[in-house]
Short mmCIF file of C-alpha atoms and ligand atoms in Angstrom, two decimals:
data_model
loop_
_atom_site.label_atom_id
_atom_site.label_comp_id
_atom_site.label_asym_id
_atom_site.label_seq_id
_atom_site.Cartn_x
_atom_site.Cartn_y
_atom_site.Cartn_z
CA MET U 1 0.09 0.16 0.10
CA LEU U 2 1.38 3.43 -0.89
CA ASP U 3 2.05 5.89 2.15
CA ARG U 4 0.14 8.58 1.55
CA THR U 5 0.60 12.23 3.20
CA ALA U 6 -1.96 14.10 4.58
CA THR U 7 -1.73 16.67 1.07
CA ASP U 8 -2.70 12.98 -0.93
CA TRP U 9 -5.69 12.50 1.31
CA ARG U 10 -6.57 15.88 1.02
CA LYS U 11 -6.62 15.39 -2.84
CA LEU U 12 -8.50 12.46 -2.42
CA ALA U 13 -11.04 14.02 0.12
CA ASP U 14 -11.98 16.79 -2.93
CA GLN U 15 -12.68 13.84 -5.39
CA ILE U 16 -14.44 11.17 -3.55
CA ASP U 17 -17.87 10.07 -4.60
CA ILE U 18 -20.14 9.52 -1.57
CA LYS U 19 -23.12 7.65 -2.25
CA SER U 20 -25.97 9.63 0.03
CA ARG U 21 -29.43 8.51 -0.83
CA ALA U 22 -31.18 5.07 1.30
CA PHE U 23 -30.73 1.56 0.05
CA ILE U 24 -33.40 -0.31 -0.24
CA ASN U 25 -34.56 -3.58 -2.01
CA GLY U 26 -31.24 -3.06 -4.21
CA ARG U 27 -31.14 0.16 -5.43
CA PHE U 28 -30.08 3.70 -4.13
CA VAL U 29 -33.38 6.00 -3.62
CA ASP U 30 -34.63 9.33 -2.46
CA ALA U 31 -36.82 9.66 1.19
CA LEU U 32 -40.15 9.34 0.21
CA SER U 33 -40.49 12.36 1.42
CA GLY U 34 -37.47 13.97 -0.52
CA ALA U 35 -36.09 15.27 2.72
CA THR U 36 -32.30 15.42 3.37
CA GLN U 37 -29.97 16.41 6.14
CA PRO U 38 -26.59 17.69 5.93
CA THR U 39 -23.64 15.03 7.36
CA VAL U 40 -20.61 17.58 8.54
CA ASN U 41 -16.65 16.90 9.01
CA PRO U 42 -16.17 17.18 12.26
CA ALA U 43 -12.60 18.43 11.63
CA ASN U 44 -14.08 21.52 10.11
CA GLY U 45 -17.45 21.95 10.87
CA GLU U 46 -17.98 21.92 7.08
CA PRO U 47 -21.37 19.69 5.34
CA LEU U 48 -20.13 16.64 3.69
CA ALA U 49 -22.83 15.69 1.44
CA GLU U 50 -26.96 16.21 1.56
CA VAL U 51 -28.33 12.73 3.25
CA ALA U 52 -31.54 11.24 2.45
CA LEU U 53 -33.83 11.81 5.45
CA CYS U 54 -35.86 8.77 5.83
CA GLY U 55 -38.87 8.39 8.08
CA PRO U 56 -41.66 5.63 9.11
CA GLU U 57 -43.26 5.22 5.53
CA ASP U 58 -39.57 4.28 3.76
CA ALA U 59 -39.37 1.81 6.99
CA ASP U 60 -42.55 0.66 6.25
CA LEU U 61 -41.51 -0.41 2.77
CA ALA U 62 -38.07 -1.72 3.47
CA VAL U 63 -39.71 -3.68 5.89
CA LYS U 64 -42.11 -5.33 3.42
CA GLY U 65 -39.08 -5.42 1.14
CA ALA U 66 -37.26 -7.15 4.07
CA ARG U 67 -39.56 -9.42 4.96
CA ALA U 68 -40.55 -11.00 0.77
CA ALA U 69 -36.58 -11.48 0.72
CA PHE U 70 -37.11 -13.57 3.93
CA GLU U 71 -40.43 -15.21 2.64
CA ARG U 72 -38.55 -16.08 -0.61
CA GLY U 73 -36.18 -17.96 0.69
CA THR U 74 -33.40 -17.04 -1.53
CA TRP U 75 -30.78 -16.01 1.22
CA SER U 76 -33.08 -17.75 4.25
CA ASN U 77 -32.77 -20.89 2.99
CA MET U 78 -29.43 -20.59 0.79
CA ALA U 79 -26.92 -23.49 2.18
CA PRO U 80 -24.32 -21.91 4.58
CA MET U 81 -21.85 -22.64 2.45
CA GLU U 82 -23.46 -20.31 -0.62
CA ARG U 83 -23.93 -17.43 2.24
CA LYS U 84 -20.17 -17.83 3.14
CA TYR U 85 -19.17 -17.49 -0.82
CA VAL U 86 -21.17 -13.99 -0.51
CA LEU U 87 -20.22 -12.68 3.05
CA VAL U 88 -16.33 -13.44 2.36
CA ARG U 89 -16.96 -11.86 -1.37
CA TRP U 90 -18.14 -8.99 -0.10
CA ALA U 91 -15.27 -9.05 2.43
CA GLU U 92 -12.96 -8.92 -0.09
CA LEU U 93 -14.56 -5.87 -2.10
CA ILE U 94 -14.45 -3.94 1.31
CA ASP U 95 -10.91 -4.59 1.79
CA ARG U 96 -10.09 -3.98 -2.21
CA HIS U 97 -11.60 -0.49 -1.82
CA ARG U 98 -10.07 0.20 1.70
CA GLU U 99 -8.28 3.85 0.94
CA GLU U 100 -11.64 5.16 -0.43
CA LEU U 101 -13.73 3.52 2.65
CA ALA U 102 -11.06 4.46 5.34
CA LEU U 103 -11.43 8.21 3.98
CA LEU U 104 -15.14 8.37 3.85
CA GLU U 105 -15.04 7.03 7.45
CA THR U 106 -12.64 9.97 8.23
CA LEU U 107 -14.49 12.58 6.72
CA ASP U 108 -17.42 11.77 7.94
CA VAL U 109 -16.43 10.59 11.90
CA GLY U 110 -13.46 12.57 12.50
CA LYS U 111 -11.31 9.63 13.18
CA PRO U 112 -7.63 9.75 12.00
CA ILE U 113 -6.88 8.52 8.56
CA SER U 114 -4.15 5.78 9.98
CA ASP U 115 -7.06 4.92 12.41
CA THR U 116 -9.59 4.38 9.94
CA LEU U 117 -7.39 2.39 7.50
CA ASN U 118 -5.35 0.39 9.80
CA VAL U 119 -8.32 -0.67 12.49
CA ASP U 120 -11.69 0.37 11.39
CA VAL U 121 -11.74 -1.05 7.89
CA PRO U 122 -9.66 -4.11 8.43
CA SER U 123 -11.81 -4.91 11.53
CA ALA U 124 -15.09 -5.12 9.15
CA VAL U 125 -13.16 -7.18 6.84
CA ARG U 126 -12.24 -9.52 8.87
CA THR U 127 -15.62 -9.58 10.40
CA ILE U 128 -17.30 -10.13 7.75
CA ARG U 129 -15.20 -13.16 6.20
CA TRP U 130 -14.76 -14.51 9.64
CA SER U 131 -18.75 -14.61 10.31
CA GLY U 132 -18.81 -15.97 6.50
CA GLU U 133 -16.65 -18.41 7.28
CA ALA U 134 -18.11 -19.78 10.76
CA ILE U 135 -21.53 -20.09 9.32
CA ASP U 136 -20.95 -23.15 7.50
CA LYS U 137 -18.99 -25.05 10.04
CA VAL U 138 -22.17 -24.53 12.43
CA TYR U 139 -23.75 -28.12 13.94
CA ASP U 140 -26.47 -28.41 15.27
CA GLU U 141 -28.29 -30.67 18.03
CA ILE U 142 -29.66 -34.21 18.27
CA PRO U 143 -30.45 -34.57 21.96
CA PRO U 144 -30.23 -38.23 23.36
CA THR U 145 -34.15 -39.02 23.07
CA PRO U 146 -35.64 -42.74 23.56
CA HIS U 147 -34.52 -45.04 20.37
CA ASP U 148 -37.84 -44.47 18.61
CA THR U 149 -37.81 -40.85 18.24
CA LEU U 150 -35.79 -38.32 16.79
CA ALA U 151 -35.10 -34.70 18.09
CA LEU U 152 -33.40 -31.79 16.16
CA ILE U 153 -32.79 -29.03 17.76
CA GLN U 154 -31.99 -26.72 15.59
CA ARG U 155 -30.86 -22.75 15.13
CA LEU U 156 -33.31 -20.91 12.84
CA PRO U 157 -33.00 -17.00 12.08
CA LEU U 158 -35.37 -14.70 13.52
CA GLY U 159 -36.95 -12.94 9.93
CA VAL U 160 -36.51 -9.58 10.03
CA VAL U 161 -33.95 -7.60 12.14
CA ALA U 162 -33.61 -3.52 12.51
CA ALA U 163 -29.80 -2.71 13.92
CA ILE U 164 -29.63 0.59 15.21
CA VAL U 165 -25.65 2.18 15.17
CA PRO U 166 -23.79 4.94 16.61
CA TRP U 167 -21.79 7.47 15.68
CA ASN U 168 -18.17 6.38 17.66
CA PHE U 169 -17.07 3.64 15.42
CA PRO U 170 -19.76 3.57 12.61
CA LEU U 171 -17.87 0.76 10.13
CA SER U 172 -17.07 -1.71 12.79
CA THR U 173 -20.63 -1.62 14.80
CA THR U 174 -22.27 -1.73 11.67
CA ALA U 175 -20.00 -5.08 10.47
CA TRP U 176 -20.17 -6.53 13.99
CA LYS U 177 -24.12 -6.38 13.77
CA LEU U 178 -24.52 -7.27 9.82
CA ALA U 179 -22.04 -9.88 9.21
CA PRO U 180 -23.81 -12.11 12.08
CA SER U 181 -27.34 -11.60 11.17
CA LEU U 182 -26.65 -11.86 7.74
CA ALA U 183 -24.22 -15.28 8.00
CA THR U 184 -28.03 -16.69 10.26
CA GLY U 185 -30.00 -16.03 7.07
CA ASN U 186 -32.05 -12.87 8.29
CA SER U 187 -32.63 -9.97 6.14
CA VAL U 188 -31.61 -6.67 8.05
CA VAL U 189 -32.87 -3.01 8.11
CA LEU U 190 -29.99 -0.93 9.39
CA LYS U 191 -30.22 2.88 10.42
CA PRO U 192 -27.05 4.34 11.24
CA ALA U 193 -26.77 7.13 13.33
CA SER U 194 -27.94 10.62 11.86
CA ASN U 195 -24.31 11.87 12.05
CA THR U 196 -22.39 9.11 10.21
CA PRO U 197 -24.28 7.31 7.42
CA LEU U 198 -21.90 7.42 5.01
CA SER U 199 -20.17 4.19 5.46
CA ALA U 200 -22.84 1.76 5.83
CA LEU U 201 -24.43 3.49 2.65
CA PHE U 202 -20.97 2.74 0.84
CA ILE U 203 -20.67 -1.06 1.83
CA ALA U 204 -24.42 -1.58 1.29
CA ARG U 205 -23.49 -1.26 -2.60
CA LEU U 206 -20.95 -3.76 -1.97
CA ALA U 207 -22.91 -6.16 -0.85
CA ALA U 208 -25.34 -5.99 -3.70
CA GLU U 209 -21.75 -6.21 -6.12
CA ALA U 210 -21.19 -9.54 -3.81
CA GLY U 211 -24.03 -11.24 -4.78
CA LEU U 212 -26.56 -10.65 -1.65
CA PRO U 213 -30.07 -10.73 -3.32
CA ASP U 214 -32.32 -7.48 -3.21
CA GLY U 215 -34.16 -6.41 0.15
CA VAL U 216 -32.08 -8.98 2.55
CA LEU U 217 -30.14 -5.55 3.41
CA GLN U 218 -31.65 -2.07 3.51
CA VAL U 219 -30.13 0.94 4.84
CA LEU U 220 -31.94 3.87 5.86
CA PRO U 221 -30.24 7.04 7.09
CA GLY U 222 -32.71 9.27 9.63
CA PRO U 223 -33.22 10.32 12.79
CA GLY U 224 -33.61 8.22 15.93
CA GLY U 225 -36.10 9.68 17.86
CA SER U 226 -38.58 9.19 15.01
CA LEU U 227 -37.31 6.70 12.27
CA GLY U 228 -35.57 4.52 15.19
CA LYS U 229 -38.82 4.32 17.30
CA HIS U 230 -40.72 3.22 14.41
CA LEU U 231 -38.58 0.46 13.71
CA ALA U 232 -38.24 -0.14 17.51
CA LEU U 233 -41.79 -0.53 17.70
CA HIS U 234 -42.62 -2.19 14.26
CA MET U 235 -44.60 -5.02 14.37
CA GLY U 236 -43.13 -6.58 11.26
CA ILE U 237 -39.39 -6.50 12.67
CA ASP U 238 -38.62 -9.90 14.87
CA GLY U 239 -35.28 -8.70 16.00
CA LEU U 240 -33.53 -5.53 16.88
CA THR U 241 -30.04 -5.11 18.07
CA PHE U 242 -28.68 -1.99 18.85
CA THR U 243 -25.40 -0.17 19.87
CA GLY U 244 -25.66 3.43 21.64
CA SER U 245 -26.69 4.78 25.00
CA THR U 246 -27.80 3.05 27.96
CA PRO U 247 -30.57 5.80 28.36
CA VAL U 248 -31.95 4.84 24.64
CA GLY U 249 -31.04 0.83 25.20
CA LYS U 250 -33.84 1.43 28.27
CA GLN U 251 -36.12 2.60 25.72
CA LEU U 252 -36.06 0.36 23.03
CA MET U 253 -36.58 -2.26 25.77
CA GLN U 254 -39.85 -0.79 26.38
CA TYR U 255 -40.77 -0.51 22.42
CA SER U 256 -40.24 -4.20 22.86
CA GLY U 257 -42.51 -4.61 25.26
CA GLN U 258 -44.80 -2.44 23.57
CA SER U 259 -45.13 -3.35 20.26
CA ASN U 260 -44.30 -7.54 19.48
CA LEU U 261 -41.91 -8.30 21.89
CA LYS U 262 -38.96 -8.32 18.90
CA ARG U 263 -35.82 -10.37 20.38
CA THR U 264 -33.71 -7.06 21.94
CA PHE U 265 -29.96 -7.29 22.27
CA LEU U 266 -28.26 -4.14 23.62
CA GLU U 267 -24.86 -2.82 23.78
CA LEU U 268 -24.59 0.13 25.78
CA GLY U 269 -22.39 2.59 27.73
CA GLY U 270 -19.51 2.09 30.31
CA LYS U 271 -17.29 4.00 32.48
CA SER U 272 -14.64 1.45 32.07
CA PRO U 273 -12.06 1.03 35.42
CA ASN U 274 -8.27 0.25 34.41
CA ILE U 275 -6.25 -0.89 37.58
CA VAL U 276 -2.68 -0.58 38.11
CA PHE U 277 -0.59 -2.23 41.00
CA ALA U 278 2.38 -1.30 42.19
CA ASP U 279 4.01 -4.10 40.69
CA ALA U 280 3.49 -3.93 37.48
CA ASN U 281 5.09 -3.22 34.21
CA LEU U 282 4.54 0.89 34.79
CA GLU U 283 6.10 1.70 31.85
CA LYS U 284 3.62 -0.23 29.15
CA ALA U 285 1.04 0.39 31.68
CA ALA U 286 1.20 4.02 31.47
CA ALA U 287 1.30 4.18 28.08
CA MET U 288 -1.55 2.21 27.64
CA ALA U 289 -3.73 4.09 30.00
CA ALA U 290 -3.50 6.76 27.78
CA VAL U 291 -4.33 4.99 24.81
CA ALA U 292 -7.21 3.37 26.84
CA VAL U 293 -9.01 6.66 27.45
CA PHE U 294 -7.45 9.33 24.30
CA TYR U 295 -8.08 6.81 21.45
CA ASN U 296 -10.43 8.19 19.51
CA GLY U 297 -10.97 10.78 21.67
CA GLY U 298 -12.04 9.17 24.36
CA GLN U 299 -15.51 8.61 22.39
CA THR U 300 -15.20 4.83 23.09
CA CYS U 301 -17.67 2.58 24.76
CA THR U 302 -14.52 0.46 26.41
CA ALA U 303 -12.53 4.02 26.91
CA GLY U 304 -10.66 3.24 30.12
CA THR U 305 -11.87 6.29 31.95
CA ARG U 306 -11.35 5.30 35.76
CA LEU U 307 -7.79 4.71 36.17
CA ILE U 308 -7.92 3.21 39.70
CA VAL U 309 -4.13 3.36 40.96
CA GLU U 310 -1.98 1.71 43.75
CA ARG U 311 -1.50 4.50 46.11
CA ALA U 312 1.86 4.13 46.87
CA ILE U 313 2.92 4.81 42.84
CA GLN U 314 0.53 6.75 42.96
CA ASP U 315 2.80 10.18 41.94
CA GLU U 316 5.46 8.48 39.74
CA PHE U 317 2.88 6.90 37.97
CA LEU U 318 0.54 9.74 37.10
CA GLN U 319 3.89 12.33 36.44
CA ARG U 320 4.15 8.85 33.17
CA VAL U 321 0.39 9.03 32.24
CA LYS U 322 1.15 12.94 32.00
CA GLU U 323 4.01 12.73 29.43
CA ASN U 324 2.10 9.74 27.38
CA ALA U 325 -0.81 12.77 27.33
CA GLN U 326 1.14 14.82 25.60
CA LYS U 327 1.24 11.89 22.55
CA TRP U 328 -2.40 12.31 21.91
CA LEU U 329 -2.49 15.81 21.03
CA PRO U 330 -5.27 16.58 18.48
CA GLY U 331 -5.17 17.50 14.79
CA ASP U 332 -6.15 17.00 11.37
CA PRO U 333 -7.62 13.49 10.81
CA LEU U 334 -6.32 13.69 6.90
CA ASP U 335 -2.69 13.82 8.57
CA PRO U 336 -1.43 10.50 8.77
CA ALA U 337 0.41 10.99 11.68
CA THR U 338 -2.39 12.43 13.67
CA PRO U 339 -2.74 10.32 17.05
CA MET U 340 -6.18 11.94 17.82
CA GLY U 341 -9.35 13.60 15.83
CA PRO U 342 -12.02 16.00 16.73
CA MET U 343 -14.79 15.59 18.94
CA ILE U 344 -17.80 14.44 16.58
CA ASP U 345 -20.10 17.66 16.91
CA GLU U 346 -19.86 21.03 18.74
CA GLY U 347 -22.34 19.46 21.51
CA GLN U 348 -20.21 16.67 22.44
CA CYS U 349 -17.18 19.06 22.50
CA ARG U 350 -19.63 21.45 25.00
CA THR U 351 -20.53 18.30 26.87
CA VAL U 352 -16.85 17.21 27.40
CA ALA U 353 -15.91 20.77 28.49
CA GLU U 354 -19.06 20.78 30.95
CA TYR U 355 -18.05 17.96 32.27
CA VAL U 356 -14.06 19.35 33.01
CA ASP U 357 -16.01 22.16 34.54
CA ILE U 358 -18.47 19.37 37.13
CA GLY U 359 -14.78 17.75 38.00
CA ARG U 360 -13.02 21.29 38.88
CA GLY U 361 -16.26 21.87 40.62
CA GLU U 362 -16.24 18.63 42.38
CA GLY U 363 -12.55 19.30 43.55
CA ALA U 364 -10.79 16.98 41.66
CA GLU U 365 -7.43 18.39 40.05
CA LEU U 366 -7.19 18.89 36.72
CA ILE U 367 -3.44 18.03 35.74
CA CYS U 368 -3.46 18.54 32.16
CA GLY U 369 -5.87 19.78 29.14
CA GLY U 370 -8.65 20.99 29.82
CA GLU U 371 -9.21 23.50 26.67
CA GLN U 372 -10.75 23.66 23.66
CA VAL U 373 -8.36 23.91 20.75
CA LEU U 374 -7.74 24.91 16.88
CA LYS U 375 -10.82 26.34 16.61
CA SER U 376 -9.76 28.41 14.00
CA SER U 377 -10.00 25.40 12.15
CA GLY U 378 -13.92 25.27 12.49
CA GLY U 379 -13.91 21.34 13.74
CA TYR U 380 -14.11 20.64 17.90
CA TYR U 381 -10.90 19.62 19.17
CA TYR U 382 -10.02 18.95 22.61
CA GLN U 383 -6.96 18.08 24.58
CA PRO U 384 -6.51 15.09 26.30
CA SER U 385 -7.66 15.66 30.04
CA ILE U 386 -6.34 14.33 33.40
CA PHE U 387 -8.63 14.76 36.70
CA ALA U 388 -6.04 13.46 39.88
CA GLY U 389 -7.19 13.29 43.33
CA VAL U 390 -11.06 12.11 42.01
CA ASP U 391 -13.45 10.31 44.30
CA ASN U 392 -15.47 7.64 42.67
CA ALA U 393 -18.32 9.31 43.82
CA MET U 394 -18.10 12.38 41.88
CA ARG U 395 -20.13 12.73 38.39
CA VAL U 396 -16.46 12.81 36.62
CA ALA U 397 -16.12 8.80 37.88
CA ARG U 398 -19.55 7.79 37.69
CA GLU U 399 -20.89 9.11 34.15
CA GLU U 400 -20.00 8.45 30.68
CA ILE U 401 -18.44 11.71 29.38
CA PHE U 402 -17.19 10.61 26.18
CA GLY U 403 -14.73 12.52 25.96
CA PRO U 404 -10.93 12.74 26.19
CA VAL U 405 -10.84 12.97 30.13
CA LEU U 406 -9.21 10.94 32.21
CA SER U 407 -9.92 10.20 36.38
CA VAL U 408 -7.66 9.23 38.83
CA ILE U 409 -8.73 7.30 41.93
CA PRO U 410 -5.95 5.99 44.16
CA PHE U 411 -6.35 2.23 46.00
CA ASP U 412 -4.56 0.64 49.27
CA THR U 413 -5.86 -2.84 48.46
CA VAL U 414 -7.01 -5.24 46.36
CA GLU U 415 -10.27 -5.31 48.00
CA GLU U 416 -10.49 -1.73 47.68
CA ALA U 417 -9.91 -1.87 43.89
CA VAL U 418 -12.14 -4.27 43.33
CA ALA U 419 -15.17 -2.40 45.22
CA ILE U 420 -14.33 0.56 42.94
CA ALA U 421 -14.13 -0.97 39.81
CA ASN U 422 -17.83 -2.43 40.78
CA ASP U 423 -19.03 0.72 42.14
CA SER U 424 -20.67 1.55 38.55
CA ILE U 425 -24.19 0.76 36.98
CA TYR U 426 -21.80 0.07 33.97
CA GLY U 427 -19.79 -3.09 33.43
CA LEU U 428 -18.89 -3.15 29.72
CA ALA U 429 -14.65 -3.79 29.79
CA GLY U 430 -11.78 -3.02 32.33
CA ALA U 431 -8.47 -4.28 32.76
CA VAL U 432 -5.76 -4.94 35.49
CA TRP U 433 -1.77 -4.61 35.65
CA SER U 434 0.09 -6.83 38.01
CA ARG U 435 2.88 -9.04 37.26
CA ASN U 436 1.26 -11.23 39.97
CA ILE U 437 -0.70 -13.57 38.31
CA ASP U 438 -2.65 -14.37 41.34
CA THR U 439 -3.45 -10.79 42.05
CA ALA U 440 -3.94 -10.46 38.43
CA HIS U 441 -6.25 -13.35 38.08
CA LYS U 442 -8.28 -12.80 41.41
CA VAL U 443 -9.20 -9.31 40.09
CA ALA U 444 -10.29 -9.70 36.60
CA ARG U 445 -12.54 -12.60 38.16
CA ALA U 446 -13.94 -10.52 40.86
CA VAL U 447 -14.62 -7.00 38.44
CA ARG U 448 -17.95 -7.52 36.51
CA VAL U 449 -17.57 -6.40 33.10
CA GLY U 450 -17.61 -8.47 29.53
CA THR U 451 -14.32 -7.95 28.92
CA MET U 452 -11.46 -7.85 31.16
CA GLY U 453 -7.83 -7.52 30.21
CA ILE U 454 -4.71 -8.48 32.31
CA ASN U 455 -1.79 -6.71 31.59
CA ASN U 456 -3.36 -5.03 28.37
CA TYR U 457 -6.04 -2.72 27.52
CA PHE U 458 -8.54 -3.18 24.23
CA GLY U 459 -7.09 -6.95 23.85
CA GLY U 460 -8.84 -9.00 21.95
CA ASP U 461 -10.34 -9.90 18.61
CA ILE U 462 -13.12 -11.40 16.22
CA THR U 463 -12.79 -14.99 18.18
CA VAL U 464 -14.12 -13.81 21.44
CA PRO U 465 -17.39 -12.30 22.64
CA PHE U 466 -18.06 -8.85 22.78
CA GLY U 467 -20.85 -7.25 25.26
CA GLY U 468 -21.86 -6.01 28.79
CA PHE U 469 -22.95 -6.87 32.28
CA LYS U 470 -25.15 -4.91 34.29
CA GLN U 471 -26.53 -1.47 32.10
CA SER U 472 -24.00 -1.74 29.71
CA GLY U 473 -26.10 -3.83 27.66
CA ASN U 474 -27.14 -7.96 27.32
CA GLY U 475 -26.25 -8.67 23.99
CA ARG U 476 -22.81 -10.31 22.70
CA ASP U 477 -21.35 -8.83 19.32
CA LYS U 478 -18.41 -11.18 17.94
CA SER U 479 -17.48 -14.72 17.81
CA ILE U 480 -19.69 -17.49 17.41
CA HIS U 481 -21.60 -16.56 20.22
CA ALA U 482 -23.17 -13.37 18.25
CA PHE U 483 -24.99 -15.84 16.31
CA ARG U 484 -26.98 -17.08 19.09
CA ASP U 485 -28.92 -13.31 19.05
CA TYR U 486 -30.07 -13.37 15.10
CA THR U 487 -31.26 -17.00 15.66
CA GLU U 488 -34.31 -18.93 17.11
CA LEU U 489 -33.92 -22.56 19.01
CA LYS U 490 -36.39 -25.03 17.33
CA THR U 491 -37.13 -28.30 18.91
CA THR U 492 -38.47 -30.84 16.05
CA TRP U 493 -39.64 -34.25 17.53
CA ILE U 494 -40.17 -36.87 15.60
CA GLU U 495 -41.84 -40.25 15.94
CA PHE U 496 -41.23 -43.86 14.28
CA GLU U 497 -43.19 -46.41 14.07
CA MET U 498 -40.88 -49.61 14.25
P1 NAP L 501 -27.12 7.10 21.17
O1 NAP L 501 -27.66 8.68 21.21
O2 NAP L 501 -28.19 6.32 22.12
O3 NAP L 501 -28.08 6.64 19.25
C1 NAP L 501 -27.42 5.36 18.86
C2 NAP L 501 -28.30 4.99 17.57
O4 NAP L 501 -29.71 5.13 18.56
C3 NAP L 501 -28.20 6.24 16.87
O5 NAP L 501 -28.50 5.75 15.76
C4 NAP L 501 -29.75 7.10 17.02
O6 NAP L 501 -29.74 7.49 16.10
C5 NAP L 501 -30.41 5.88 17.80
N1 NAP L 501 -31.21 6.35 18.36
C6 NAP L 501 -31.30 7.50 19.48
N2 NAP L 501 -32.56 7.67 19.79
C7 NAP L 501 -33.90 6.97 20.08
C8 NAP L 501 -34.71 6.64 19.67
N3 NAP L 501 -36.05 6.50 20.95
N4 NAP L 501 -35.44 5.10 19.17
C9 NAP L 501 -34.56 4.44 18.53
N5 NAP L 501 -33.52 4.75 18.38
C10 NAP L 501 -32.57 5.91 18.83
O7 NAP L 501 -25.75 6.66 21.13
P2 NAP L 501 -24.65 7.28 20.32
O8 NAP L 501 -24.70 9.17 21.00
O9 NAP L 501 -24.96 7.60 18.93
O10 NAP L 501 -23.25 6.96 20.66
C11 NAP L 501 -22.77 6.87 22.08
C12 NAP L 501 -22.86 5.55 22.63
O11 NAP L 501 -22.86 4.47 22.20
C13 NAP L 501 -21.86 5.80 24.17
O12 NAP L 501 -23.42 5.69 25.29
C14 NAP L 501 -21.34 4.54 23.97
O13 NAP L 501 -20.56 4.03 25.01
C15 NAP L 501 -22.44 3.45 22.91
N6 NAP L 501 -21.35 2.34 22.44
C16 NAP L 501 -21.56 1.11 23.02
C17 NAP L 501 -20.99 -0.17 22.06
C18 NAP L 501 -20.54 -1.22 22.90
O14 NAP L 501 -20.57 -2.22 21.97
N7 NAP L 501 -21.44 -1.61 24.40
C19 NAP L 501 -20.22 0.73 21.33
C20 NAP L 501 -20.15 1.91 21.10
C21 NAP L 501 -20.99 2.70 21.41
P3 NAP L 501 -29.60 9.22 15.88
O15 NAP L 501 -27.99 9.64 15.00
O16 NAP L 501 -30.46 9.91 14.94
O17 NAP L 501 -29.79 9.80 17.42
#
């Protein structure tokens, strides 16, 4: 691959072809109302494209098409091995278009081009390829019934699935939803976040090119409060898979109960603990503590926002983390050297600034950052910021800020570290750093989160499930376990005359 410079990427950005219409029944179409809304580049605040603004009537059309495709059976009854070929072809097409797609994601989300190119796009490719390759290796069950009977326990597709995804990892979360739901034979109606619809529309075209039958994948950009709610309440949708905030996740459970009890699986927010013991490799732990909270500008569900440090090394360790924070200065996301881009929009940047004020007001000590920067760019850049002297009862330690703000909390004993880590409504992810394997394992087991790292942060790949405990959700993305969320368990009992 060519090593492109910031100038190269800017030139390519000027020429990029943006798909901005909804994708329904295999074609790009306008919203029935003809309405559009702009999607904005967070790096400079300028509009990128006018995107179809779909509403309930578009949803009804898409659900009808998705249902018809499911009933036709071209996809739902296709042999898993044949589905595999389509999904693997799709992954290859995405890979072939990786530069264009990475650029699109950078322009729409503000993620650094080095991340979209080396993390987001490859992750989507791997997810789709892996799910495709796995689906024809999954066997159903025959239980130990009496000799004159035979029972089959099979996993069958739910039918029509709605997938609603957020703006912080638009392409990766879309792939995490689409790969297992399509692999298991469902038809899917996807609603991307309003401010980041472009990568989903781009890969929908490639899915059609790979041979996914018309109607099996519909992509509808539009607002959560109307379009998303309509999908969640829709009687024609059998399953709902969601990644987003905990308050919206709670609403979706209610919509399911108010409508048809559609199977609802949620991947929600977090306030993840990153626990460092005095005997850890402090150099590595400090570098990763900065990665854990500043990667993607802290707009990461699993961000390690609570750094829980053994008191004996607190000062020394904080100094190291502060030095590492200087490597995360925000800049132009089209520059391959930029580690951190802007916040997604003005509102998110304001929220981060408000939380910094809240932390100061609560008596925490801001030891670096705390300012919006690069304002003349028109973008929404915020400095990497660290609060020392945080008490876990403070709002900056309890609420998801979704920005580059770290709260540092000291502890004295193993039990206290675990208690602080678990004192949260969330349970998404975390990490523990110690050279003592007994301590590390004890803590890793005791912390109530879906994914825990020992001497790493953000560890994991497509082979392991991802999801939350507590109010971080109930579903599991990735790995073979994700197939469960998109299938019903069916028993067939057969009696023989013998
Ligand atoms: P959000 O406000 O909950 O929105 C997520 C999606 O839901 C968007 O597509 C949104 O549409 C839609 N939506 C909003 N209100 C809705 C409603 N009443 N009915 C149906 N859909 C609705 O979350 P966000 O701000 O985009 O994303 C950040 C959140 O996602 C954070 O809490 C983060 O922790 C979480 N997250 C979790 C994971 C995980 O795997 N656990 C991964 C990534 C992010 P609009 O765009 O139109 O508002």
